[in-house]
Amino acid sequence: GVFLTFSDFVMRSLAATEPAGGIEAMQQINRKVFRTLFMVLLIGMAIVSPLMAAVTVLQGSGPATTWIIAAAVTYVVGTFGVTVVFNVPMNERLDRMAHDSAVAAAYWHRYVPAWSFWNSIRTLASVASAVFMLMAVVELA
């Protein structure tokens, strides 16, 4: 839900403001996110998903196993991996800039489309992972 919200309207709204306002708002969002349930769920699922896949494989294979492995790989690579490799470094770079500087404004015009692209990738990966888990449940029912 959080990723989708950013892809759907948050980033477009921030981009529609003056760069200094959008930058300052995004810096605050990025600073506050570390103290939220979002981080618990993001990291927790990166740990739990592979464990679920491993337990399923150890219990024997079947159609549900394939779906659970697909869900785990999709989440770890497409959601968590994209976050760590792409979105977080962009956020850290933005955070080091004075929100009202010309350098930050120039970076902002590159940041918004690139960050939004990778956010959309992790949104799709999250949805796909959830669908794969639902398919596993259907197989087990």
Short mmCIF file of C-alpha atoms in Angstrom, two decimals:
data_model
loop_
_atom_site.label_atom_id
_atom_site.label_comp_id
_atom_site.label_asym_id
_atom_site.label_seq_id
_atom_site.Cartn_x
_atom_site.Cartn_y
_atom_site.Cartn_z
CA GLY A 1 0.00 0.00 0.00
CA VAL A 2 2.74 2.49 0.88
CA PHE A 3 4.66 1.92 -2.35
CA LEU A 4 1.49 2.21 -4.42
CA THR A 5 0.54 5.47 -2.72
CA PHE A 6 3.89 7.00 -3.63
CA SER A 7 3.66 5.76 -7.22
CA ASP A 8 0.05 6.86 -7.56
CA PHE A 9 0.10 10.41 -6.22
CA VAL A 10 2.68 11.33 -3.58
CA MET A 11 5.64 11.76 -5.92
CA ARG A 12 3.55 13.61 -8.51
CA SER A 13 2.34 15.93 -5.77
CA LEU A 14 5.85 16.58 -4.47
CA ALA A 15 7.10 17.17 -8.02
CA ALA A 16 4.33 19.72 -8.58
CA THR A 17 5.69 21.93 -5.78
CA GLU A 18 8.71 24.19 -5.95
CA PRO A 19 11.83 21.98 -5.75
CA ALA A 20 12.81 23.24 -2.27
CA GLY A 21 9.39 22.30 -0.87
CA GLY A 22 9.32 18.87 -2.49
CA ILE A 23 12.88 18.15 -1.43
CA GLU A 24 12.30 19.21 2.17
CA ALA A 25 9.11 17.12 2.38
CA MET A 26 10.85 14.05 0.92
CA GLN A 27 13.80 14.50 3.27
CA GLN A 28 11.42 14.53 6.24
CA ILE A 29 9.55 11.46 4.97
CA ASN A 30 12.83 9.59 4.53
CA ARG A 31 14.00 10.54 8.03
CA LYS A 32 10.75 9.53 9.71
CA VAL A 33 10.25 6.21 7.89
CA PHE A 34 12.90 4.49 10.01
CA ARG A 35 10.67 4.72 13.09
CA THR A 36 7.55 3.19 11.59
CA LEU A 37 5.77 -0.12 11.21
CA PHE A 38 6.70 0.11 7.53
CA MET A 39 10.34 -0.73 8.31
CA VAL A 40 9.37 -3.65 10.54
CA LEU A 41 7.25 -5.11 7.75
CA LEU A 42 9.76 -4.36 4.96
CA ILE A 43 12.66 -6.03 6.77
CA GLY A 44 10.53 -8.68 8.46
CA MET A 45 9.19 -9.97 5.16
CA ALA A 46 12.72 -10.05 3.73
CA ILE A 47 13.59 -12.44 6.56
CA VAL A 48 10.34 -14.42 6.81
CA SER A 49 9.82 -15.04 3.07
CA PRO A 50 13.03 -17.04 2.50
CA LEU A 51 12.47 -18.91 5.76
CA MET A 52 8.99 -19.90 4.59
CA ALA A 53 10.43 -21.06 1.28
CA ALA A 54 13.14 -23.11 3.03
CA VAL A 55 10.64 -24.77 5.38
CA THR A 56 8.35 -25.57 2.46
CA VAL A 57 11.20 -27.13 0.47
CA LEU A 58 12.30 -29.20 3.47
CA GLN A 59 8.75 -30.50 3.92
CA GLY A 60 8.62 -31.74 0.33
CA SER A 61 7.88 -30.17 -2.96
CA GLY A 62 4.58 -29.56 -4.65
CA PRO A 63 2.74 -26.81 -6.50
CA ALA A 64 2.50 -24.67 -3.36
CA THR A 65 6.27 -24.90 -2.89
CA THR A 66 6.88 -23.37 -6.31
CA TRP A 67 4.52 -20.47 -5.53
CA ILE A 68 6.14 -19.84 -2.14
CA ILE A 69 9.64 -19.85 -3.62
CA ALA A 70 8.47 -17.46 -6.37
CA ALA A 71 6.93 -15.18 -3.73
CA ALA A 72 10.11 -15.16 -1.63
CA VAL A 73 12.45 -14.50 -4.55
CA THR A 74 10.19 -11.80 -5.96
CA TYR A 75 9.94 -10.05 -2.60
CA VAL A 76 13.61 -10.30 -1.65
CA VAL A 77 14.91 -9.23 -5.08
CA GLY A 78 12.12 -7.03 -6.43
CA THR A 79 10.95 -5.31 -3.27
CA PHE A 80 13.68 -5.40 -0.65
CA GLY A 81 16.59 -5.55 -3.09
CA VAL A 82 15.33 -2.66 -5.22
CA THR A 83 14.77 -0.62 -2.05
CA VAL A 84 18.32 -1.20 -0.79
CA VAL A 85 20.13 -0.91 -4.13
CA PHE A 86 18.21 1.95 -5.75
CA ASN A 87 15.77 3.91 -3.58
CA VAL A 88 17.80 4.14 -0.36
CA PRO A 89 21.01 5.45 -2.03
CA MET A 90 18.98 8.10 -3.86
CA ASN A 91 17.32 9.07 -0.57
CA GLU A 92 20.66 9.26 1.22
CA ARG A 93 22.11 11.49 -1.50
CA LEU A 94 19.07 13.78 -1.34
CA ASP A 95 19.32 13.95 2.45
CA ARG A 96 22.90 15.25 2.29
CA MET A 97 21.79 18.29 0.27
CA ALA A 98 20.44 21.60 1.52
CA HIS A 99 16.81 21.52 0.40
CA ASP A 100 16.97 25.05 -0.99
CA SER A 101 20.25 24.73 -2.92
CA ALA A 102 20.62 24.89 -6.69
CA VAL A 103 22.45 21.55 -6.60
CA ALA A 104 19.51 19.94 -4.81
CA ALA A 105 17.03 21.45 -7.29
CA ALA A 106 19.03 20.05 -10.22
CA TYR A 107 19.23 16.64 -8.54
CA TRP A 108 15.51 16.74 -7.71
CA HIS A 109 14.59 16.87 -11.41
CA ARG A 110 16.52 13.60 -11.94
CA TYR A 111 15.57 12.09 -8.57
CA VAL A 112 11.79 12.20 -8.96
CA PRO A 113 11.51 10.17 -12.20
CA ALA A 114 14.28 7.72 -11.26
CA TRP A 115 12.99 7.19 -7.72
CA SER A 116 9.43 6.84 -9.00
CA PHE A 117 10.50 4.26 -11.59
CA TRP A 118 12.20 2.07 -8.98
CA ASN A 119 9.31 2.58 -6.58
CA SER A 120 6.93 1.32 -9.27
CA ILE A 121 9.14 -1.74 -9.75
CA ARG A 122 9.00 -2.54 -6.04
CA THR A 123 5.25 -1.90 -6.03
CA LEU A 124 4.77 -4.44 -8.82
CA ALA A 125 7.11 -6.89 -7.08
CA SER A 126 5.15 -6.57 -3.83
CA VAL A 127 1.86 -7.20 -5.62
CA ALA A 128 3.33 -10.16 -7.52
CA SER A 129 4.75 -11.64 -4.32
CA ALA A 130 1.36 -11.36 -2.61
CA VAL A 131 -0.36 -12.98 -5.60
CA PHE A 132 2.16 -15.83 -5.54
CA MET A 133 1.49 -16.39 -1.83
CA LEU A 134 -2.25 -16.43 -2.52
CA MET A 135 -1.69 -19.02 -5.24
CA ALA A 136 0.18 -21.15 -2.70
CA VAL A 137 -2.76 -20.89 -0.32
CA VAL A 138 -5.13 -21.94 -3.12
CA GLU A 139 -2.92 -24.95 -3.84
CA LEU A 140 -2.92 -25.93 -0.17
CA ALA A 141 -6.68 -25.51 0.27
#
